[in-house]
Short mmCIF file of C-alpha atoms and ligand atoms in Angstrom, two decimals:
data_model
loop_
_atom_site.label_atom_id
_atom_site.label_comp_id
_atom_site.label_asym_id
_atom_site.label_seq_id
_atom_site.Cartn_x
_atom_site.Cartn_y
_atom_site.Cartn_z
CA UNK A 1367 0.94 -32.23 -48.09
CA UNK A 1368 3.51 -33.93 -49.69
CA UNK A 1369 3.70 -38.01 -49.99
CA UNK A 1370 6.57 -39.99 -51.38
CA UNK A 1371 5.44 -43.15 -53.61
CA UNK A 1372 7.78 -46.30 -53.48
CA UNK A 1373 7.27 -49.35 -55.70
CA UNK A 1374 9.34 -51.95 -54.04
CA UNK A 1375 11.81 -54.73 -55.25
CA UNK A 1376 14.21 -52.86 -57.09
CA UNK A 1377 17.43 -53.50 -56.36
CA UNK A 1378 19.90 -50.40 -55.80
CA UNK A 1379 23.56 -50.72 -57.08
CA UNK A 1380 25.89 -47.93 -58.08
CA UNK A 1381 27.70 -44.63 -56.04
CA UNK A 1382 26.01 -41.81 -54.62
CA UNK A 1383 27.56 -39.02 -53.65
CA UNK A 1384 26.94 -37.50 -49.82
CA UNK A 1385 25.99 -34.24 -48.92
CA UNK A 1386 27.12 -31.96 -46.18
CA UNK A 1387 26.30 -32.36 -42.65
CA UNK A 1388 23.16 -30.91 -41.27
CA UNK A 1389 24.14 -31.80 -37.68
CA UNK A 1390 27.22 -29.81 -38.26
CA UNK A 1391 26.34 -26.78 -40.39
CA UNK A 1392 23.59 -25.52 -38.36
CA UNK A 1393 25.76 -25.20 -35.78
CA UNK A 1394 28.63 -23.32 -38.01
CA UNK A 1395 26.14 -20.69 -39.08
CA UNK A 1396 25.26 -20.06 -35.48
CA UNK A 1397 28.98 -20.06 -34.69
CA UNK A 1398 29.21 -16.53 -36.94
CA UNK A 1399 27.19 -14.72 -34.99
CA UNK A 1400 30.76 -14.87 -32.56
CA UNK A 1401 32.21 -12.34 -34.98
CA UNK A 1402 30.77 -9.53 -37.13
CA UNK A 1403 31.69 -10.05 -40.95
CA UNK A 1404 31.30 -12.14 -43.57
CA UNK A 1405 31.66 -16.25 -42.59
CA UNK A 1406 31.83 -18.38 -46.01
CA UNK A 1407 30.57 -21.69 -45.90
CA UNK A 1408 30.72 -24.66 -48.48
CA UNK A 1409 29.43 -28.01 -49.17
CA UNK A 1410 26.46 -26.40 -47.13
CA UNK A 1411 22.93 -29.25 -47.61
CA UNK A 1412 20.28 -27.14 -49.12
CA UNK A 1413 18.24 -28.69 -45.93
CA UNK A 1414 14.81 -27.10 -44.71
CA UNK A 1415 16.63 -26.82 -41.03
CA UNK A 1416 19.15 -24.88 -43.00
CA UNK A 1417 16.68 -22.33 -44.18
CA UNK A 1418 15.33 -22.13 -40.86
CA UNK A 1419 18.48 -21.16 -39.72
CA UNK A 1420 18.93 -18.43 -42.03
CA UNK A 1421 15.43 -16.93 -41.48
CA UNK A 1422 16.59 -16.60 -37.78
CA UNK A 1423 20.30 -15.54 -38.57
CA UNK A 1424 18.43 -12.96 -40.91
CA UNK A 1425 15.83 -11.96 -38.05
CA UNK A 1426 19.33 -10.61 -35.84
CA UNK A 1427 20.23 -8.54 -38.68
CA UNK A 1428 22.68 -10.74 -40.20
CA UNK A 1429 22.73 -10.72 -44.44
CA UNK A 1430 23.04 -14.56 -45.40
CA UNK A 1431 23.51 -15.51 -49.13
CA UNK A 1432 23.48 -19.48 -50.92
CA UNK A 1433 25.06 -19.93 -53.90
CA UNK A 1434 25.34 -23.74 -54.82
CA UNK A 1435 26.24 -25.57 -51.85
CA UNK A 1436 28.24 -22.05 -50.54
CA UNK A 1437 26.60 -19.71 -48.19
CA UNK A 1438 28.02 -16.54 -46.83
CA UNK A 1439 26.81 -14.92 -43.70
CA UNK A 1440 27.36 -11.32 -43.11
CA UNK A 1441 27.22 -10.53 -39.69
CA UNK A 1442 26.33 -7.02 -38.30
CA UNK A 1443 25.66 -5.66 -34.69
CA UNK A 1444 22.03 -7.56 -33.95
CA UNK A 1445 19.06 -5.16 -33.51
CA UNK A 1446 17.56 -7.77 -31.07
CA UNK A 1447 19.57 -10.68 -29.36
CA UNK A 1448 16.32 -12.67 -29.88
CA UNK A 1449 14.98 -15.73 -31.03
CA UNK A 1450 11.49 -15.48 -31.42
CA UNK A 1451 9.10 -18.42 -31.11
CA UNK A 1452 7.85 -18.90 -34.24
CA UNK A 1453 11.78 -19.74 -35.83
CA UNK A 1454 12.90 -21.68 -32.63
CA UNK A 1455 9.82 -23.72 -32.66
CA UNK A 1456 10.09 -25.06 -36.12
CA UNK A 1457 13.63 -25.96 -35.44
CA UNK A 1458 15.15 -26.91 -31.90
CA UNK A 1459 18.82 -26.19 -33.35
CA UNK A 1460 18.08 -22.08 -32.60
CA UNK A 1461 19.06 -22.39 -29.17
CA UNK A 1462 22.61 -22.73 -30.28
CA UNK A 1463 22.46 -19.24 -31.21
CA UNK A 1464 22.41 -18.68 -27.45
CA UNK A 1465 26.08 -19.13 -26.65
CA UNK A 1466 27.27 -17.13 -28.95
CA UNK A 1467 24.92 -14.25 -28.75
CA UNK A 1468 25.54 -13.87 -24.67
CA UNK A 1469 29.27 -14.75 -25.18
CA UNK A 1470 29.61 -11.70 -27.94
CA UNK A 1471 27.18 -9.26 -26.94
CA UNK A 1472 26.74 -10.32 -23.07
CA UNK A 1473 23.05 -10.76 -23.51
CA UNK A 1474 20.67 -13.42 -25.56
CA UNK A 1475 16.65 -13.75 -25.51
CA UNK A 1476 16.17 -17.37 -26.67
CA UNK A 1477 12.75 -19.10 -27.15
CA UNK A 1478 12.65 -22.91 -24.88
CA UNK A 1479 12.64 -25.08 -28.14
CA UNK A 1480 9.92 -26.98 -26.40
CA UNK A 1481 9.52 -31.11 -27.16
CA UNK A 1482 9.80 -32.64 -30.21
CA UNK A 1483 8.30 -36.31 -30.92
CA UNK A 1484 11.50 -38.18 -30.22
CA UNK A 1485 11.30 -36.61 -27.00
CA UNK A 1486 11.20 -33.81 -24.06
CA UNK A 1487 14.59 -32.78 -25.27
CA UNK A 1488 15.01 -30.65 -22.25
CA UNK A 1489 18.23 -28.01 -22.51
CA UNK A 1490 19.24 -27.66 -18.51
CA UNK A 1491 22.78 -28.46 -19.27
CA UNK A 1492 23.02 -25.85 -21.78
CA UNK A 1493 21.92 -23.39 -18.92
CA UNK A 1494 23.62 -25.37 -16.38
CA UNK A 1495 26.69 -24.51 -17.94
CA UNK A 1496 25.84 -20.88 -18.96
CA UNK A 1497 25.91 -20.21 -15.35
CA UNK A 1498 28.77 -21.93 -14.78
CA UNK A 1499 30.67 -19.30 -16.94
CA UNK A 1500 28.95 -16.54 -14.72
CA UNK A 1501 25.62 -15.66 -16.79
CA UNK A 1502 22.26 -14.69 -15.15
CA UNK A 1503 19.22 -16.69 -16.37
CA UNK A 1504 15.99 -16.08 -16.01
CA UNK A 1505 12.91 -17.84 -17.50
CA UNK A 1506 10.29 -15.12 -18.82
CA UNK A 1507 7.09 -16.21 -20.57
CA UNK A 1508 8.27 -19.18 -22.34
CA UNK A 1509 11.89 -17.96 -23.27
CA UNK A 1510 15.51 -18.25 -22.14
CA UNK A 1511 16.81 -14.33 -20.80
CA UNK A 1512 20.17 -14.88 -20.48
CA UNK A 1513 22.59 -11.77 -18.97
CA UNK A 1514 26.31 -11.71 -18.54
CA UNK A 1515 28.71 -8.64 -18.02
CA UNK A 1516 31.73 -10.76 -19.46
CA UNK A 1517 31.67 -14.78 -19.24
CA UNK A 1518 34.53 -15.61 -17.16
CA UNK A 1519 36.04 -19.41 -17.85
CA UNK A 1520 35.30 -22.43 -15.40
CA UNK A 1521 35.41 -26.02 -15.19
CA UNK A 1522 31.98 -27.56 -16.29
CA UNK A 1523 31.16 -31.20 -15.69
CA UNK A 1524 28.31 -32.59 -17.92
CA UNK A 1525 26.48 -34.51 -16.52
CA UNK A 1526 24.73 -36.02 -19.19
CA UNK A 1527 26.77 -36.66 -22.58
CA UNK A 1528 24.78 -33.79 -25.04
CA UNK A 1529 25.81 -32.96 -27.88
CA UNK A 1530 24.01 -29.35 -28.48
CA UNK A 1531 25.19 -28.23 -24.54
CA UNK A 1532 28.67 -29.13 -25.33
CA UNK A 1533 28.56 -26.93 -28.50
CA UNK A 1534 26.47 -24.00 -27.20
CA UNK A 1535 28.71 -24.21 -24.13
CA UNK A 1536 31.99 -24.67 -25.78
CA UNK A 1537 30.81 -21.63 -28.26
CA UNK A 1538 30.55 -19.51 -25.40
CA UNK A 1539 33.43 -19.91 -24.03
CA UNK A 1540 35.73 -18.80 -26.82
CA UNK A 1541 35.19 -15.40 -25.66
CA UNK A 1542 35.19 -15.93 -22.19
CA UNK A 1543 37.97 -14.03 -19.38
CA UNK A 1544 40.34 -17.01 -18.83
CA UNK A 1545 40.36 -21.21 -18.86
CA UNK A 1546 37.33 -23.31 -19.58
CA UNK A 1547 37.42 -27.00 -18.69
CA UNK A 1548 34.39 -28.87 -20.15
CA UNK A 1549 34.38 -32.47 -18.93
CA UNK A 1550 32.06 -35.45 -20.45
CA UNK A 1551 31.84 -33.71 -23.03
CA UNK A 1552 30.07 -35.22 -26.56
CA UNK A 1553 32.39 -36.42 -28.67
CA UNK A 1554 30.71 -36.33 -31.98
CA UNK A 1555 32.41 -35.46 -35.13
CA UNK A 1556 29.88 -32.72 -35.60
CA UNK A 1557 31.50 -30.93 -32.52
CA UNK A 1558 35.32 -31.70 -33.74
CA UNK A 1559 33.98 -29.30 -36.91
CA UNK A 1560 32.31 -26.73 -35.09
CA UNK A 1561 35.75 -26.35 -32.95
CA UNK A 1562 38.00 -26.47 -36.01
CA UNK A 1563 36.14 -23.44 -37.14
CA UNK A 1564 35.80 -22.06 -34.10
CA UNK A 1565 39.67 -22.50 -34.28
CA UNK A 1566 40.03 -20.69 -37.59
CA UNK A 1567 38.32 -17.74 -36.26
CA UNK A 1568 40.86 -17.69 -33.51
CA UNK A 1569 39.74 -19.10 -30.94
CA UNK A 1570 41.72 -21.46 -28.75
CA UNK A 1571 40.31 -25.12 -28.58
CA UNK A 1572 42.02 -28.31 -27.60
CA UNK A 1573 40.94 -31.62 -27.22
CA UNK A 1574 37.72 -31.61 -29.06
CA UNK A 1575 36.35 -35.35 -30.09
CA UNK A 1576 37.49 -36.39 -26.38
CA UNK A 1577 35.46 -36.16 -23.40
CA UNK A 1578 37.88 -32.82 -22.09
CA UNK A 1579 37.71 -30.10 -24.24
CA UNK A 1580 39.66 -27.12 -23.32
CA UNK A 1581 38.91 -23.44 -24.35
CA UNK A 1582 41.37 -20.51 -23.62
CA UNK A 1583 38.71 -17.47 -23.92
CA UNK A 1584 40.03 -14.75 -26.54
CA UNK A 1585 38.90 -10.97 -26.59
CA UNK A 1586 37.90 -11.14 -30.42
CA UNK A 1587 37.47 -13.37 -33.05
CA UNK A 1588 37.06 -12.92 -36.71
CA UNK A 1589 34.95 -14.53 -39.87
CA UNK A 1590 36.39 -17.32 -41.68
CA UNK A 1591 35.69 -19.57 -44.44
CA UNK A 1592 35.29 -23.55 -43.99
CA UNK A 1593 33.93 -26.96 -45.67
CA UNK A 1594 31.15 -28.78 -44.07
CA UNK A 1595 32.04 -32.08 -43.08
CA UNK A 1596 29.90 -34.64 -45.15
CA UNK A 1597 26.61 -36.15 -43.51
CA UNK A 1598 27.71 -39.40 -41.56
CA UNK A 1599 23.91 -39.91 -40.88
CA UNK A 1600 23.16 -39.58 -44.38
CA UNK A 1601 25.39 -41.78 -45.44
CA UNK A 1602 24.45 -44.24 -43.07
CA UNK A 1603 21.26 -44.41 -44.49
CA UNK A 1604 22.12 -45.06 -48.33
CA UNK A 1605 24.27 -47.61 -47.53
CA UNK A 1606 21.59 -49.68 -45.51
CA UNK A 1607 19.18 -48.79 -48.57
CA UNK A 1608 21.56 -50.88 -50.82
CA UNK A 1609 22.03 -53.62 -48.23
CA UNK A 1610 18.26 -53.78 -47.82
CA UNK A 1611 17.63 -54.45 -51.45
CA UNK A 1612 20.39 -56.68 -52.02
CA UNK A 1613 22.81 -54.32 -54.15
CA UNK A 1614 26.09 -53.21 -54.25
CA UNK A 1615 26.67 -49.42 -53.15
CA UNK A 1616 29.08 -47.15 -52.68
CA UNK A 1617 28.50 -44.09 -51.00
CA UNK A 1618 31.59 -41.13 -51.25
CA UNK A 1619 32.84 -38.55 -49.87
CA UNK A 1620 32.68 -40.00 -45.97
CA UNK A 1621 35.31 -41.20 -43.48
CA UNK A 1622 34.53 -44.92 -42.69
CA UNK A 1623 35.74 -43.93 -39.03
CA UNK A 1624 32.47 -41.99 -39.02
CA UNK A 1625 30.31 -44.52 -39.48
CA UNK A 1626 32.15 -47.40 -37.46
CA UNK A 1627 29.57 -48.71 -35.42
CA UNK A 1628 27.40 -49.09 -38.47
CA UNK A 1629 30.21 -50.93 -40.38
CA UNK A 1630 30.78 -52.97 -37.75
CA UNK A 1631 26.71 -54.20 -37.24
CA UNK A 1632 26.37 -54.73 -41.19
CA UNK A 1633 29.67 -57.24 -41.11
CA UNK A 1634 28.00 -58.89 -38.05
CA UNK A 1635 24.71 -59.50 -39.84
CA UNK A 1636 26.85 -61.05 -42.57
CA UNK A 1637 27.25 -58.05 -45.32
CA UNK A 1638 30.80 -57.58 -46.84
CA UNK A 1639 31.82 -54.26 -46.48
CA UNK A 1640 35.41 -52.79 -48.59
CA UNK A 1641 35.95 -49.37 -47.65
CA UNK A 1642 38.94 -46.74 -48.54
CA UNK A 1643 40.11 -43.10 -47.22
CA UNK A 1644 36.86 -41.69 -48.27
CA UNK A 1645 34.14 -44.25 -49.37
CA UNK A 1646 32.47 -47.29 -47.74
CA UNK A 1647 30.89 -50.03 -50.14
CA UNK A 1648 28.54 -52.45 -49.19
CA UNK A 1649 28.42 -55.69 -51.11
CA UNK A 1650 25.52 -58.04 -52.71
CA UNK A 1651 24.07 -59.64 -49.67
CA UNK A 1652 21.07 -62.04 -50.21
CA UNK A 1653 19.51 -63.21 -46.68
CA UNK A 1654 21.14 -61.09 -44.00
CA UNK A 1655 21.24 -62.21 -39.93
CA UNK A 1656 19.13 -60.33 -37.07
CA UNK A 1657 21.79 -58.54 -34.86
CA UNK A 1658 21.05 -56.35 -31.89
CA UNK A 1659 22.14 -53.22 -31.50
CA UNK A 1660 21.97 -50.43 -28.52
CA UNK A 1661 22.33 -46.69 -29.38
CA UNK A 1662 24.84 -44.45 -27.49
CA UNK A 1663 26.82 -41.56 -27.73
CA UNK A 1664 29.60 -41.56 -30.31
CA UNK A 1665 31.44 -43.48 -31.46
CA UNK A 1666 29.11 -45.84 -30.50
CA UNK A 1667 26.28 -46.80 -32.41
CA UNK A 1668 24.02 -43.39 -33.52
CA UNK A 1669 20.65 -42.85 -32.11
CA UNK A 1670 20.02 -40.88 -35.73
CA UNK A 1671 20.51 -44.38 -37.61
CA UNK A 1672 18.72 -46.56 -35.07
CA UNK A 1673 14.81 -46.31 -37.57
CA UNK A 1674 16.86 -47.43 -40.48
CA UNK A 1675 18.60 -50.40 -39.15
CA UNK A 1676 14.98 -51.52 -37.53
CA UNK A 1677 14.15 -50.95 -41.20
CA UNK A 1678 16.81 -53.61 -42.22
CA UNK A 1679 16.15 -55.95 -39.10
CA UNK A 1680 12.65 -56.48 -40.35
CA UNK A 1681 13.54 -58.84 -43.09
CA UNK A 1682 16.88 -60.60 -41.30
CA UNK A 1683 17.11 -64.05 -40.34
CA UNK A 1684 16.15 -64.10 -36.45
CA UNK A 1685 15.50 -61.30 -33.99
CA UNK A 1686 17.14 -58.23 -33.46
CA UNK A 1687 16.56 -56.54 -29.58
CA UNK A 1688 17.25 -52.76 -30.39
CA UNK A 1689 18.16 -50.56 -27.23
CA UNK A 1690 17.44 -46.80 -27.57
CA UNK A 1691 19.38 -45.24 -24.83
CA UNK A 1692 19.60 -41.75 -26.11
CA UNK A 1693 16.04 -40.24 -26.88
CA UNK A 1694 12.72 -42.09 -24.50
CA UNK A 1695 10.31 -42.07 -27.60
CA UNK A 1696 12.39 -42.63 -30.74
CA UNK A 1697 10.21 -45.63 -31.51
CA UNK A 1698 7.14 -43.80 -33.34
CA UNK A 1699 8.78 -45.93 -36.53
CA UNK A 1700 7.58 -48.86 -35.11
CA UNK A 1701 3.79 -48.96 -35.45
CA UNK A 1702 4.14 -47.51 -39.45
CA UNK A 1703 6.80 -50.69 -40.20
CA UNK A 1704 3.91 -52.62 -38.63
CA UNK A 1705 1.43 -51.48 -41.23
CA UNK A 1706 3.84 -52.69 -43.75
CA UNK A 1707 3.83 -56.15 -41.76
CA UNK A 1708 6.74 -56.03 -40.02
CA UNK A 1709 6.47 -58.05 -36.44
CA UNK A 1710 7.97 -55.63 -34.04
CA UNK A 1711 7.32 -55.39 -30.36
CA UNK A 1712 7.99 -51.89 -28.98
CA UNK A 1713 8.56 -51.85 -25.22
CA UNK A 1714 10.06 -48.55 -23.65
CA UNK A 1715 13.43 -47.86 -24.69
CA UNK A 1716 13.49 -51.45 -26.30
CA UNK A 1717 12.28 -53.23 -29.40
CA UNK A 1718 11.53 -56.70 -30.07
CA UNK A 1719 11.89 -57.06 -34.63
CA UNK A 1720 11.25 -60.70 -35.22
CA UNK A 1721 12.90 -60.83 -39.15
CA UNK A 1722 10.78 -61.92 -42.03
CA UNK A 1723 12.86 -61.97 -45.13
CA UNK A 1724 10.49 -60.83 -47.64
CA UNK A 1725 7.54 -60.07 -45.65
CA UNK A 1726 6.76 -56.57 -46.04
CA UNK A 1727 4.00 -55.61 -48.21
CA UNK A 1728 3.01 -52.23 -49.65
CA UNK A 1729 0.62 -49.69 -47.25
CA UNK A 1730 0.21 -46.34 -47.03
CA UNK A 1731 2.13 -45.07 -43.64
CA UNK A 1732 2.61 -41.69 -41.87
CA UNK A 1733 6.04 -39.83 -40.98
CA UNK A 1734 6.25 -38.73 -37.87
CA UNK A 1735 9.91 -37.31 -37.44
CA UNK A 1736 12.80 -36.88 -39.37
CA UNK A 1737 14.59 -40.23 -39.22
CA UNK A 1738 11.16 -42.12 -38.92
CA UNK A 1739 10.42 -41.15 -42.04
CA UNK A 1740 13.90 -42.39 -43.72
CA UNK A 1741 13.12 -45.63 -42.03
CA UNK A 1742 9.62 -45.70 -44.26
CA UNK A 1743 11.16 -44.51 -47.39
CA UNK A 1744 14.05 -48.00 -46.42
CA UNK A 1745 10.97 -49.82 -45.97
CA UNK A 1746 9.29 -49.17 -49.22
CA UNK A 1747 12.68 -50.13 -51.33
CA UNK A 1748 11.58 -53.87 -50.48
CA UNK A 1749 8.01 -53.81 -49.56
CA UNK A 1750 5.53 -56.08 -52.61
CA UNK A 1751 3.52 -52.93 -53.85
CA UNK A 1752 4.02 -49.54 -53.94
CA UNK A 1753 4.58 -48.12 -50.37
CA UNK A 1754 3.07 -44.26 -49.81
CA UNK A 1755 4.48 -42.35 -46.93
CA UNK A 1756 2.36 -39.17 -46.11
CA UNK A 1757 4.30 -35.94 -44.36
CA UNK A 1758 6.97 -36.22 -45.72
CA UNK A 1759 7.80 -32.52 -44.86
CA UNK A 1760 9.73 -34.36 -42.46
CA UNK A 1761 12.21 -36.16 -44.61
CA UNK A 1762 13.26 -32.83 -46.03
CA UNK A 1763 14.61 -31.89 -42.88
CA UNK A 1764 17.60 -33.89 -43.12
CA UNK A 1765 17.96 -34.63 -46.54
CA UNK A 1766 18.57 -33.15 -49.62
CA UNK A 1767 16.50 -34.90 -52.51
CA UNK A 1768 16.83 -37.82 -51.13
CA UNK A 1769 14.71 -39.31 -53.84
CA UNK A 1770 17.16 -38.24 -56.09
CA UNK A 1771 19.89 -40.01 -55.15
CA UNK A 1772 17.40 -43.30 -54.66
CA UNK A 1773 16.63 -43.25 -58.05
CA UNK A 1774 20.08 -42.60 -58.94
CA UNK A 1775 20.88 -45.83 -57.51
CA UNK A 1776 17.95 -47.95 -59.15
CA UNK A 1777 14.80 -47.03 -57.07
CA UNK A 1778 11.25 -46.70 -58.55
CA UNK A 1779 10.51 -43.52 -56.22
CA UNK A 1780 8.39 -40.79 -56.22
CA UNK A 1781 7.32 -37.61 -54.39
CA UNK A 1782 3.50 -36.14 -55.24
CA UNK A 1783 2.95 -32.36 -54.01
C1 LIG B 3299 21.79 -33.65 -31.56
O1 LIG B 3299 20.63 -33.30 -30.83
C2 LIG B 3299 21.31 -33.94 -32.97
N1 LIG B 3299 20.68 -32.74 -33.53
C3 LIG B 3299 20.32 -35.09 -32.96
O2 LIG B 3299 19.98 -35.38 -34.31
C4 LIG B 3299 21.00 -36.32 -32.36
O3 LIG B 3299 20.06 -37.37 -32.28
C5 LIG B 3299 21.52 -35.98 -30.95
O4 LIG B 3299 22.40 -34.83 -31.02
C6 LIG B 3299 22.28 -37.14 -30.33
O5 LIG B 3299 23.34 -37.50 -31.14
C7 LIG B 3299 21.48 -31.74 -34.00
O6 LIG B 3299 22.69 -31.80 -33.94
C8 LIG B 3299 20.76 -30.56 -34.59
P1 LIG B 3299 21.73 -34.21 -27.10
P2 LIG B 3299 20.79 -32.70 -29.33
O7 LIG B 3299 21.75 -32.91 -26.38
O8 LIG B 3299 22.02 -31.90 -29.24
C9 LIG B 3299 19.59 -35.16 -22.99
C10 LIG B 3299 18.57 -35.77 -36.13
O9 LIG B 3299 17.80 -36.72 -36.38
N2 LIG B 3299 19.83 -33.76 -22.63
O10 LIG B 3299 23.01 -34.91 -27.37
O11 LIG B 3299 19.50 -32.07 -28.95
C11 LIG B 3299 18.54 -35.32 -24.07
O12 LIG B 3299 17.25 -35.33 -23.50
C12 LIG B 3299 18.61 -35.19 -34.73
O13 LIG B 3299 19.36 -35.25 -36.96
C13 LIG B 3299 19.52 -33.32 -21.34
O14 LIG B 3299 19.04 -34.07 -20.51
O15 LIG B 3299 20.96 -34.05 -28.49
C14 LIG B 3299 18.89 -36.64 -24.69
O16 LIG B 3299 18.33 -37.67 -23.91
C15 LIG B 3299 17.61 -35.84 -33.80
N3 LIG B 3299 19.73 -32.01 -21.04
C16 LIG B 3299 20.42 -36.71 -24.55
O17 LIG B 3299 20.76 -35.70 -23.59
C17 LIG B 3299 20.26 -31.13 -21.93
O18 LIG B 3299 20.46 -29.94 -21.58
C18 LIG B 3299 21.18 -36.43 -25.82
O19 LIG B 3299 20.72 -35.18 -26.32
C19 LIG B 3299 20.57 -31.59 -23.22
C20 LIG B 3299 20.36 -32.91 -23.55
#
């Protein structure tokens, strides 16, 4: 079981580079199975998720190929049009092979990903809206059996903002008979680059990154190449890693507009942030101010970068109330910064961090989910000792060596197999 070592009070200053999105090239590789052919991606995150997803694209015949950060998928006419258990379980993502399977080939088997410990992560408005283009579903032992003769397009109100039902949904409906409306719909970057590609296969996509997108269904679409957008989440978490320790850091290769919300709560607790076209710096910050923050949908603040900033609230002047509006159990953070002697309250959906500049100290703590376990790694950067976070499995997830770019930056850090 791997563990991550981190001996604390090294300051981080320098650039780091950021890798491409997971939260968007998951859902690209499922987008090929819209089209038989080869699909090249690049800037693709040599990610665990990512691997997952080629183990399942590879399970429905399709031939997929990394070479540096470019993978090619070569897709044929699937065998099956399912998604076992034992792939969707290890990552939640598969069911965003569903669209595109029952939109292409009119039917799809798809494992129910199940919970994960953020939350029930339930997927009714993925179905909801499945049947709203005109497919049967039916839930058999466990998985999603979803039938449709041809998708024909409709208007389709979410009624919850999601970000995975928008994109299975919108997916769907390139290939549908006529006009779909999808209203409330997420508004993520993530989905702005799923359509763009969807767009360069030929579909027909408008207003994607509002709350209406609009899809005229095509009868065919065809493979196409595309860049990954970079890894807002990722980014967001390097840059609080050098405000945490007090450095100076510039992290490339991301659109400040991405990562507004952030920008904005780092100026508020008193950082100075410079930014240009495709970089965001924070600056040397000793002694920071607690600021609240409540996550939302985009572009509000992310739900994916609300463990780090608890990280950095820990050891701010004050007391930060942090709202988690998106997921009902994203707080399993909280009890592991305790260990490390942070004073954090956790109520449901809220926490109470009372700030101790300086007062974490060195413990050995468990990760529990992906962006629980970044929060840890935050933690250790400033924590007296050297801070040992167990599982960390999780971690790799989402990023790609992120101990590599840590140390790149000035961190004493780690990993023992
Ligand atoms: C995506 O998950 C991301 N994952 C998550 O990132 C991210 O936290 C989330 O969007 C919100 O931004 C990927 O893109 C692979 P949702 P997704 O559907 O699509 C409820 C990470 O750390 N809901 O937008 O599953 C749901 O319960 C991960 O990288 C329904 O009620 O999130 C939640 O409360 C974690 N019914 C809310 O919507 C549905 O059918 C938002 O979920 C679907 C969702």
């Amino acid at each position: 079981m791997d563990r991550m070592v981190i001996e604390g009070g090294h300051q981080l200053n320098g650039h780091v580079d950021v890798g491409g999105a997971k939260n968007s090239a998951l859902k690209l590789l499922f987008a090929s199975l819209l089209a038989e052919g080869k699909h090249t991606f690049h800037n693709v995150p040599n990610l665990a998720d990512v691997g997952s997803a080629a183990v399942l694209l590879n399970s429905l015949g399709c031939e997929t190929h990394r070479s540096g950060t470019t993978f090619t998928v070569n897709v044929k006419k699937p065998q099956s049009f399912e998604a076992h258990y034992d792939l969707v379980r290890k990552m939640r993502a598969s069911i965003l092979c569903l669209g595109p399977l029952l939109a292409k080939y009119g039917e799809a088997v798809v494992s129910l990903p199940g919970g994960c410990a953020i939350g029930t992560r339930p997927i009714d408005l993925h179905l909801e809206g499945m049947k709203a283009l005109g497919a049967t579903i039916t839930l058999e032992e466990g998985y999603v059996k979803a039938r449709a003769k041809k998708l024909k397009g409709a208007n389709f109100l979410f009624e919850t903002s999601t970000v995975g039902g928008t994109e299975n949904v919108m997916m769907a409906a390139t290939l549908a008979e006529g006009i779909t409306v999808l209203e409330n719909a997420a508004k993520e970057p993530e989905i702005v680059d799923l359509a763009e590609y969807l767009n360069k296969m030929g579909a027909k996509i408008k207003g994607h990154g509002t709350s209406v997108i609009t899809i005229e269904g095509v009868e065919k679409l065809k493979p196409a190449e595309h860049t990954v957008m970079s890894d807002r989440i990722e980014a967001g978490t390097l840059l609080i890693a050098g405000a945490m320790t007090g450095g100076e850091v510039t992290v490339n290769r991301i659109h400040p507009a991405h990562i507004e919300a952030l920008i904005v709560k780092l100026k508020e607790a008193g950082f100075k942030i410079s930014q240009t076209d495709l970089s965001v710096t924070v600056h040397r910050q000793i002694g920071w101010r607690a600021v609240d923050i409540t996550t939302n949908p985009y572009p509000l603040f992310p739900t994916d970068i609300q463990a780090q900033f608890m990280a950095l609230m820990t050891i701010a002047e004050g007391t930060s109330v942090i709202t988690e509006t998106v997921f009902e159990n994203r707080f399993m953070h909280v009890q592991e910064l305790c260990r490390l002697g942070a004073d954090i309250t956790p109520k449901t959906r809220v926490a109470v961090v009372r700030g101790k500049p300086g007062g974490l100290i060195a413990a050995p703590v468990m990760a529990t989910d992906l962006r629980a376990s970044a929060s840890l790694v935050l933690a250790g950067l400033v924590a007296k000792g050297a801070t040992v976070v167990n599982r960390i499995y999780h971690l790799d997830r989402g990023y790609e060596n992120l101990e590599g770019k840590l140390t790149q930056l000035g961190a004493k850090i780690k990993r023992i197999e």
